Coordinates of C-alpha atoms and ligand atoms in Angstrom, one line a residue:
X717 CA 102.6 167.0 252.9
X718 CA 105.6 167.8 250.4
X719 CA 107.6 164.8 250.5
X720 CA 106.0 161.1 250.2
X721 CA 106.0 158.5 252.9
X722 CA 106.8 154.8 250.9
X723 CA 107.4 151.7 253.2
X724 CA 108.1 148.2 251.9
X725 CA 105.6 145.8 251.9
X726 CA 106.3 142.0 253.3
X727 CA 103.1 141.1 251.8
X728 CA 103.3 142.6 248.7
X729 CA 106.9 142.6 248.2
X730 CA 107.3 146.3 247.2
X731 CA 107.8 149.6 248.2
X732 CA 104.2 151.4 248.5
X733 CA 103.4 154.9 248.9
X734 CA 101.5 155.3 252.8
X735 CA 97.7 156.3 253.2
X736 CA 95.9 155.3 256.0
X737 CA 92.9 153.7 256.0
X738 CA 91.8 157.0 258.1
X739 CA 92.2 160.5 256.8
X740 CA 94.9 161.6 259.0
X741 CA 95.3 158.6 261.5
X742 CA 97.5 155.5 261.5
X743 CA 96.7 152.8 263.3
X744 CA 99.7 150.4 264.2
X745 CA 100.4 147.2 266.0
X746 CA 103.8 146.5 267.2
X747 CA 104.9 142.7 268.3
X748 CA 105.8 143.5 271.5
X749 CA 108.5 142.2 274.1
X750 CA 108.0 138.3 275.5
X751 CA 108.2 139.4 279.6
X752 CA 110.4 136.1 280.6
X753 CA 113.8 138.2 280.7
X754 CA 115.8 141.0 280.1
X755 CA 115.3 142.5 277.1
X756 CA 118.4 142.2 274.3
X757 CA 119.4 144.9 272.5
X758 CA 118.7 142.9 269.4
X759 CA 114.3 143.1 270.9
X760 CA 115.6 147.1 270.8
X761 CA 116.9 147.5 267.5
X762 CA 113.5 146.7 266.7
X763 CA 111.9 148.5 268.9
X764 CA 113.7 151.7 268.4
X765 CA 112.7 151.0 264.2
X766 CA 109.5 151.1 265.5
X767 CA 110.2 154.2 267.3
X768 CA 111.4 156.0 264.2
X769 CA 108.7 154.6 262.2
X770 CA 105.6 156.2 264.5
X771 CA 108.0 159.4 264.9
X772 CA 107.9 159.3 260.8
X773 CA 104.0 159.0 260.9
X774 CA 104.2 161.8 263.1
X775 CA 106.4 164.2 261.0
X776 CA 104.5 163.1 257.8
X777 CA 101.2 164.9 259.6
X778 CA 99.4 161.6 261.1
X779 CA 98.1 161.1 264.0
X780 CA 99.3 157.5 265.4
X781 CA 97.4 154.9 267.4
X782 CA 99.8 152.2 268.5
X783 CA 99.6 149.3 270.4
X784 CA 102.5 147.1 271.4
X785 CA 101.6 143.9 273.7
X786 CA 102.9 142.5 276.4
X787 CA 103.5 138.5 276.2
X788 CA 102.7 137.4 279.9
X789 CA 102.0 133.7 278.9
X790 CA 103.3 131.9 276.8
X791 CA 105.7 128.6 276.9
X792 CA 108.9 130.6 278.1
X793 CA 107.3 132.9 280.6
X794 CA 105.0 129.5 282.0
X795 CA 108.2 128.0 282.1
X796 CA 110.6 131.0 283.7
X797 CA 108.1 131.5 286.6
X798 CA 108.0 127.1 287.3
X799 CA 112.1 127.9 287.7
X800 CA 110.9 130.0 290.1
X801 CA 108.2 128.9 292.3
X802 CA 106.2 132.0 291.4
X803 CA 103.0 133.6 289.7
X804 CA 103.4 133.9 286.2
X805 CA 102.4 137.8 287.1
X806 CA 105.2 137.7 290.0
X807 CA 107.6 136.7 287.8
X808 CA 106.5 138.7 284.4
X809 CA 105.6 141.9 286.1
X810 CA 109.3 142.3 286.9
X811 CA 110.1 142.3 283.2
X812 CA 107.8 144.2 282.0
X813 CA 108.9 147.2 284.6
X814 CA 112.7 146.2 283.2
X815 CA 111.3 146.9 279.1
X816 CA 109.7 149.9 280.3
X817 CA 113.0 151.5 282.1
X818 CA 115.1 150.2 279.0
X819 CA 112.5 151.6 276.3
X820 CA 112.8 154.7 278.5
X821 CA 116.4 154.9 278.5
X822 CA 116.8 154.7 274.4
X823 CA 114.1 157.5 274.0
X824 CA 111.5 155.6 272.6
X825 CA 108.1 156.9 272.7
X826 CA 106.1 155.7 274.6
X827 CA 102.7 153.8 272.6
X828 CA 99.2 154.3 273.7
X829 CA 98.3 150.7 274.7
X830 CA 100.3 147.7 276.2
X831 CA 97.8 145.3 276.4
X832 CA 98.9 142.2 278.9
X833 CA 97.5 139.0 277.1
X834 CA 96.2 137.8 280.6
X835 CA 93.7 140.7 280.3
X836 CA 92.5 139.9 276.9
X837 CA 91.4 136.2 278.1
X838 CA 87.8 136.8 276.7
X839 CA 88.4 138.1 274.0
X840 CA 90.9 135.4 272.7
X841 CA 87.8 132.7 273.5
X842 CA 85.4 134.7 271.3
X843 CA 88.0 135.1 268.6
X844 CA 88.3 130.9 269.0
X845 CA 84.2 130.8 269.0
X846 CA 83.8 132.3 265.6
X847 CA 86.5 130.3 264.0
X848 CA 84.8 127.7 265.1
X849 CA 81.3 128.8 264.1
X850 CA 83.1 129.3 261.1
X851 CA 84.4 125.8 260.6
X852 CA 88.1 126.5 260.4
X853 CA 89.3 124.6 264.2
X854 CA 89.4 120.8 265.2
X855 CA 90.0 119.5 268.8
X856 CA 92.6 117.1 270.6
X857 CA 92.7 115.7 273.4
X858 CA 91.7 119.5 275.0
X859 CA 93.0 121.7 272.8
X860 CA 91.6 123.7 269.6
X861 CA 93.6 123.8 266.4
X862 CA 93.7 125.9 263.0
X863 CA 93.4 123.5 260.3
X864 CA 95.9 125.6 258.0
X865 CA 93.7 123.4 255.2
X866 CA 90.3 125.4 255.8
X867 CA 92.2 128.8 254.6
X868 CA 93.3 129.3 251.1
X869 CA 95.4 131.9 251.9
X870 CA 98.4 130.3 254.2
X871 CA 101.7 130.7 253.6
X872 CA 101.0 134.5 251.5
X873 CA 103.3 136.3 253.8
X874 CA 106.2 134.0 254.5
X875 CA 106.0 131.8 251.4
X876 CA 105.9 128.6 253.0
X877 CA 105.4 126.0 251.3
X878 CA 102.6 123.4 252.1
X879 CA 104.2 120.7 250.1
X880 CA 104.5 118.0 252.7
X881 CA 102.3 119.5 255.0
X882 CA 101.1 116.3 256.7
X883 CA 96.9 116.4 256.8
X884 CA 95.9 116.2 260.5
X885 CA 99.5 116.6 261.6
X886 CA 99.9 119.6 264.4
X887 CA 102.2 121.5 266.1
X888 CA 101.6 122.8 270.0
X889 CA 104.8 125.0 270.6
X890 CA 104.8 128.8 270.2
X891 CA 107.8 128.8 268.1
X892 CA 108.4 126.3 265.5
X893 CA 110.1 126.4 262.3
X894 CA 108.7 126.9 257.8
X895 CA 109.8 123.0 257.9
X896 CA 106.4 122.6 260.4
X897 CA 104.2 124.6 258.7
X898 CA 101.4 122.1 260.7
X899 CA 98.0 122.9 261.6
X900 CA 98.5 125.1 264.7
X901 CA 97.5 125.2 268.3
X902 CA 94.6 128.5 269.3
X903 CA 93.7 126.9 272.6
X904 CA 95.9 124.4 274.8
X905 CA 93.8 122.6 277.1
X906 CA 95.2 122.7 280.9
X907 CA 97.9 120.7 281.8
X908 CA 99.6 120.0 285.1
X909 CA 101.7 123.1 286.5
X910 CA 100.4 125.3 283.7
X911 CA 98.2 128.3 284.8
X912 CA 94.7 127.5 283.3
X913 CA 91.6 129.8 282.8
X914 CA 88.0 128.2 282.8
X915 CA 86.2 129.7 279.9
X916 CA 83.3 128.0 277.5
X917 CA 86.6 126.4 275.4
X918 CA 87.5 124.3 278.7
X919 CA 89.9 124.9 280.9
X920 CA 93.4 125.8 279.5
X921 CA 95.4 129.7 278.4
X922 CA 95.5 130.5 274.8
X923 CA 98.3 130.2 271.9
X924 CA 100.8 133.1 271.8
X925 CA 99.7 133.6 267.9
X926 CA 96.1 133.6 269.2
X927 CA 97.2 136.7 271.7
X928 CA 98.6 139.2 269.3
X929 CA 95.3 138.8 266.3
X930 CA 92.7 139.2 269.8
X931 CA 94.6 142.1 270.7
X932 CA 95.2 143.9 267.6
X933 CA 91.5 144.0 267.3
X934 CA 90.3 144.4 270.3
X935 CA 92.1 148.4 270.4
X936 CA 92.7 148.6 266.7
X937 CA 89.7 147.1 264.6
X938 CA 89.3 144.3 262.1
X939 CA 91.5 145.9 259.6
X940 CA 94.2 148.4 260.2
X941 CA 96.8 149.9 258.8
X942 CA 100.7 148.9 259.8
X943 CA 101.7 145.8 261.7
X944 CA 105.2 145.0 262.5
X945 CA 108.1 142.8 264.1
X946 CA 111.2 141.2 263.5
X947 CA 111.8 138.9 260.2
X948 CA 111.7 136.0 262.6
X949 CA 107.9 137.1 263.2
X950 CA 106.8 136.4 259.6
X951 CA 106.7 132.8 259.9
X952 CA 104.5 131.5 261.5
X953 CA 103.7 134.3 264.5
X954 CA 102.3 136.6 261.8
X955 CA 101.4 134.3 258.6
X956 CA 99.0 132.5 262.4
X957 CA 98.0 135.5 262.9
X958 CA 96.4 136.4 259.5
X959 CA 94.7 132.7 259.1
X960 CA 93.2 133.4 262.3
X961 CA 92.3 137.3 262.1
X962 CA 91.0 136.9 258.4
X963 CA 89.7 133.1 258.6
X964 CA 87.3 134.6 262.0
X965 CA 86.4 138.3 259.7
X966 CA 86.6 137.4 256.1
X967 CA 88.0 141.0 255.9
X968 CA 91.6 141.5 255.1
X969 CA 93.6 141.6 258.1
X970 CA 96.3 144.6 258.2
X971 CA 97.1 146.1 255.2
X972 CA 101.1 146.8 255.7
X973 CA 103.4 144.6 257.4
X974 CA 107.0 145.8 257.7
X975 CA 109.7 143.3 259.6
X976 CA 113.0 144.5 260.9
X977 CA 116.5 142.6 259.9
X978 CA 118.2 141.4 262.9
X979 CA 121.0 142.1 264.8
X980 CA 123.7 139.6 264.7
X981 CA 126.9 139.8 266.9
X982 CA 129.6 138.3 264.4
X983 CA 127.9 136.2 261.8
X984 CA 125.2 135.2 263.9
X985 CA 121.6 136.2 265.2
X986 CA 121.4 137.9 268.2
X987 CA 119.1 135.3 270.8
X988 CA 118.9 133.7 274.1
X989 CA 119.1 130.8 273.4
X990 CA 122.7 131.4 271.6
X991 CA 123.9 133.2 274.3
X992 CA 125.6 135.8 272.1
X993 CA 123.5 138.5 273.4
X994 CA 123.9 141.7 275.6
X995 CA 121.3 143.3 277.5
X996 CA 121.0 147.4 277.8
X997 CA 122.1 147.0 281.4
X998 CA 125.4 144.8 280.4
X999 CA 126.8 147.8 278.0
X1000 CA 125.3 150.9 280.6
X1001 CA 127.0 149.0 283.1
X1002 CA 130.6 149.4 280.7
X1003 CA 129.7 152.9 281.2
X1004 CA 128.5 152.9 277.7
X1005 CA 125.5 156.0 276.8
X1006 CA 122.5 155.2 275.8
X1007 CA 122.3 157.8 273.7
X1008 CA 125.5 155.7 271.4
X1009 CA 123.2 152.8 271.9
X1010 CA 120.3 154.2 270.6
X1011 CA 122.1 155.8 267.7
X1012 CA 124.3 152.8 266.4
X1013 CA 121.1 151.0 266.4
X1014 CA 118.6 152.6 264.0
X1015 CA 122.1 154.0 262.3
X1016 CA 121.7 151.1 259.8
X1017 CA 118.1 151.2 257.8
X1018 CA 115.6 148.7 258.9
X1019 CA 115.9 146.3 256.1
X1020 CA 119.5 145.3 256.4
X1021 CA 121.3 142.9 259.1
X1022 CA 123.6 145.0 262.0
X1023 CA 127.0 143.6 262.9
X1024 CA 127.0 144.7 266.1
X1025 CA 130.8 145.3 267.3
X1026 CA 132.4 146.9 270.2
X1027 CA 134.0 149.6 267.6
X1028 CA 130.7 150.5 265.7
X1029 CA 129.9 151.6 269.3
X1030 CA 132.7 153.4 269.7
X1031 CA 132.0 155.3 266.5
X1032 CA 128.4 156.4 266.9
X1033 CA 129.9 157.5 271.1
X1034 CA 131.5 159.8 268.7
X1035 CA 129.1 160.5 266.6
X1036 CA 126.6 162.0 269.5
X1037 CA 129.4 163.7 270.7
X1038 CA 130.0 165.7 267.8
X1039 CA 126.5 166.4 267.2
X1040 CA 126.6 167.5 270.9
X1041 CA 129.7 170.0 270.5
X1042 CA 128.2 171.3 267.4
X1043 CA 124.8 172.3 269.2
X1044 CA 126.9 173.3 272.5
X1045 CA 129.0 175.9 270.0
X1046 CA 126.2 177.1 268.6
X1047 CA 124.6 178.4 271.5
X1048 CA 127.3 180.3 273.0
X1049 CA 128.3 181.9 269.8
X1050 CA 126.8 184.9 269.5
X1051 CA 124.8 186.0 266.3
X1052 CA 126.4 187.0 263.5
X1053 CA 125.8 191.0 262.9
X1054 CA 126.1 191.0 259.3
X1055 CA 124.8 188.2 256.9
X1056 CA 126.5 185.4 258.2
X1057 CA 128.1 182.0 256.6
X1058 CA 124.8 180.1 256.9
X1059 CA 121.8 181.0 254.4
X1060 CA 118.2 179.9 254.6
X1061 CA 118.6 177.3 251.4
X1062 CA 121.2 175.5 253.3
X1063 CA 118.6 175.1 256.4
X1064 CA 115.7 174.4 254.0
X1065 CA 117.3 172.0 251.7
X1066 CA 118.4 170.3 254.9
X1067 CA 115.0 169.8 256.1
X1068 CA 114.3 168.4 252.3
X1069 CA 116.6 165.9 253.1
X1070 CA 115.5 164.7 256.2
X1071 CA 112.0 164.3 255.1
X1072 CA 112.9 162.1 251.8
X1073 CA 115.0 160.0 253.8
X1074 CA 112.6 159.0 256.7
X1075 CA 110.2 158.8 253.6
X1076 CA 112.5 156.4 251.5
X1077 CA 111.1 153.7 253.7
X1078 CA 112.8 154.6 257.0
X1079 CA 116.3 155.4 255.3
X1080 CA 118.2 156.0 258.9
X1081 CA 121.6 156.4 257.3
X1082 CA 120.4 158.8 255.1
X1083 CA 118.7 161.2 257.7
X1084 CA 121.7 161.2 259.8
X1085 CA 124.4 161.5 256.8
X1086 CA 122.0 164.7 256.0
X1087 CA 122.3 165.5 260.0
X1088 CA 126.3 165.5 259.8
X1089 CA 126.3 167.5 256.6
X1090 CA 124.3 170.6 258.2
X1091 CA 126.6 170.1 261.6
X1092 CA 129.4 170.5 259.1
X1093 CA 128.0 173.3 257.6
X1094 CA 127.3 175.3 261.0
X1095 CA 131.1 175.1 262.0
X1096 CA 131.6 176.0 259.2
X1097 CA 130.0 179.1 259.6
X1098 CA 130.5 179.9 262.9
X1099 CA 134.6 180.0 262.1
X1100 CA 134.2 182.1 259.2
X1101 CA 131.2 185.3 259.6
X1102 CA 129.1 183.5 262.0
X1103 CA 125.2 182.7 261.6
X1104 CA 122.2 185.3 262.0
X1105 CA 120.0 185.5 264.3
X1106 CA 116.9 185.1 261.4
X1107 CA 119.0 182.1 259.9
X1108 CA 119.0 180.4 263.8
X1109 CA 115.7 180.4 264.7
X1110 CA 115.2 178.5 260.9
X1111 CA 118.1 176.2 262.3
X1112 CA 116.3 175.8 265.3
X1113 CA 112.8 174.4 263.4
X1114 CA 115.1 171.7 262.1
X1115 CA 116.9 171.0 264.4
X1116 CA 113.6 170.7 266.4
X1117 CA 112.7 168.4 263.3
X1118 CA 115.8 165.4 264.1
X1119 CA 114.7 165.9 267.7
X1120 CA 111.5 164.6 266.5
X1121 CA 112.0 162.1 264.4
X1122 CA 115.7 161.3 264.9
X1123 CA 117.0 162.1 268.6
X1124 CA 119.7 161.8 269.5
X1125 CA 120.6 165.2 269.9
X1126 CA 122.1 165.2 273.4
X1127 CA 119.5 166.8 275.7
X1128 CA 122.1 168.4 278.6
X1129 CA 124.6 170.0 276.3
X1130 CA 121.4 171.0 274.0
X1131 CA 119.6 172.9 276.7
X1132 CA 121.6 173.0 279.4
X1133 CA 119.7 174.1 282.5
X1134 CA 120.5 177.4 284.3
X1135 CA 117.2 179.0 285.4
X1136 CA 118.0 181.8 287.6
X1137 CA 121.0 182.7 285.3
X1138 CA 123.9 181.8 288.1
X1139 CA 125.4 179.8 285.5
X1140 CA 125.6 182.3 282.9
X1141 CA 126.7 185.4 285.6
X1142 CA 129.5 183.0 287.0
X1143 CA 131.1 181.9 283.2
X1144 CA 130.8 185.8 282.8
X1145 CA 132.6 186.6 286.3
X1146 CA 135.1 184.0 285.3
X1147 CA 135.6 185.8 281.5
X1148 CA 136.3 189.4 283.1
X1149 CA 138.5 188.2 286.0
X1150 CA 140.7 186.4 283.4
X1151 CA 140.6 189.2 280.8
X1152 CA 141.6 191.6 283.9
X1153 CA 144.3 188.5 284.4
X1154 CA 143.0 187.3 287.9
X1155 CA 143.7 184.2 287.9
X1156 CA 143.3 183.0 291.8
X1157 CA 139.4 184.4 291.2
X1158 CA 139.4 182.7 288.5
X1159 CA 139.8 179.5 289.5
X1160 CA 137.7 180.2 292.6
X1161 CA 135.1 180.7 290.5
X1162 CA 135.4 177.5 288.3
X1163 CA 135.9 175.5 291.5
X1164 CA 132.4 177.4 292.4
X1165 CA 131.1 176.1 289.1
X1166 CA 132.5 172.7 289.6
X1167 CA 130.4 172.6 292.5
X1168 CA 127.2 173.5 290.5
X1169 CA 128.0 170.5 288.2
X1170 CA 129.1 172.6 285.7
X1171 CA 132.4 172.0 283.7
X1172 CA 133.9 175.3 281.7
X1173 CA 136.0 174.8 278.9
X1174 CA 137.9 177.4 277.2
X1175 CA 137.6 177.3 273.4
X1176 CA 138.5 180.1 270.4
X1177 CA 135.1 181.4 270.2
X1178 CA 134.7 181.9 274.1
X1179 CA 133.9 179.6 276.7
X1180 CA 131.4 177.1 276.5
X1181 CA 129.7 175.6 279.7
X1182 CA 128.0 172.0 279.8
X1183 CA 126.7 169.7 282.8
X1184 CA 128.7 167.0 284.1
Ligands
AMP1573 P1 110.6 138.2 271.8 O1 110.7 139.4 273.4 O2 111.4 137.6 271.7 O3 108.8 138.2 271.2 O4 111.2 139.5 271.3 C1 110.6 140.8 271.0 C2 111.3 141.4 269.5 O5 112.3 141.6 269.2 C3 110.5 140.3 268.3 O6 109.8 141.7 267.3 C4 111.4 139.6 267.4 O7 111.7 140.0 265.7 C5 112.5 140.8 267.5 N1 114.0 140.4 267.5 C6 114.3 138.7 268.4 N2 115.7 138.7 268.1 C7 116.0 139.7 267.8 C8 117.2 140.7 267.0 N3 118.3 139.6 267.3 N4 117.7 141.5 266.4 C9 116.2 142.5 266.0 N5 115.3 142.0 266.9 C10 115.5 140.6 266.9
ZN1574 ZN1 102.7 139.4 268.2

């Protein structure tokens, strides 16, 4: 591994060289969606950051085991199901399906595990029992709370101050503000109209924070490498997860915490509660290209806020088109007969720069700038003496690096499908017809290509075709 991978650890507040606990294997927990509604593109920005993280770890030679939970029971999913008068499962299934459709559309690689909270109730119960045995809990009105004064490390991740924390004051809500750093609920005693499980803890249901502690440790072990989410997860969610996990095991829970900054709209955080959000389907219905959305959402390094505007989406659309045009042109240009105008050094320095950029705490802006630099060199070479066959092979490897990490090249145009060679034959026939000034025949062939869904463009370098 020539370059090093450095990541900013929210816990230490420093860049750290990443090295996994187990050689060659990175274990990663990414807080997933609460499946009570369609994800908005702010949520998707966070999932895309995690996608780039996963791909970068792989690029640095690591095998990745990634877990992304699906929060199918919390205050919001219960409210939603009750409002529609259907079961929690029926209600959340709909949004689980929508979530997978969205991430697939945005080319997010699938994680190894997608545990649903309601499938891990026994593990959650066991975790609470361990906390009870170690004196971290108390009961009140059928619910069980974590007493934060029993956990001296409380607040280290978020820097929250416990001053003004009232002894014995509790919070039952899944989400709350820093000012309300209080004893939080682990197990909520059953309530009228809420789903409830009969367990050794008594009837009830888990609190949100408990879910992630139980599922992450069940699937990744009691100590693992990386845990991520949006910055709003730092407090209380991740702070509470640390208290629950370390309180129960006495071992360090997570070695590196990474948090993505939010997507903003006109200076405000994009949020369901503010009504200032777009879902992926909103944007697709308006005719925007999913690849441009992916490009836009990864174009700003994850620790910086990203302000969403339609101008920036337009810019991303153009950037993706530029990538597609250059790759298409490359594919349809013959290899240079001589040395050509792109060198081994050009290609290898790009590959090094891509790796450095990603290794620099996932600096996607720098990585994309490097890609555009390379494509400019490719265009210049194609305007001149072309690119030799040997360098093309190297270039293909460099472009494969890009597909494995940033994955922003339009697929159809990068690799148009023409299995039986019919399109190529027609295109050549059309070129011959034009050369012979048989324009009627050329038009006929263009029409036939149109029926096959293929568009031909005549460029100074000869005809170039693509799928519509
Ligand atoms: P939720 O479905 O609400 O549990 O959120 C899923 C993920 O999206 C969490 O990691 C949140 O931190 C993240 N998130 C929520 N709002 C935004 C936003 N405006 N920008 C980026 N990430 C967000
Ligand atoms: Zn979580």
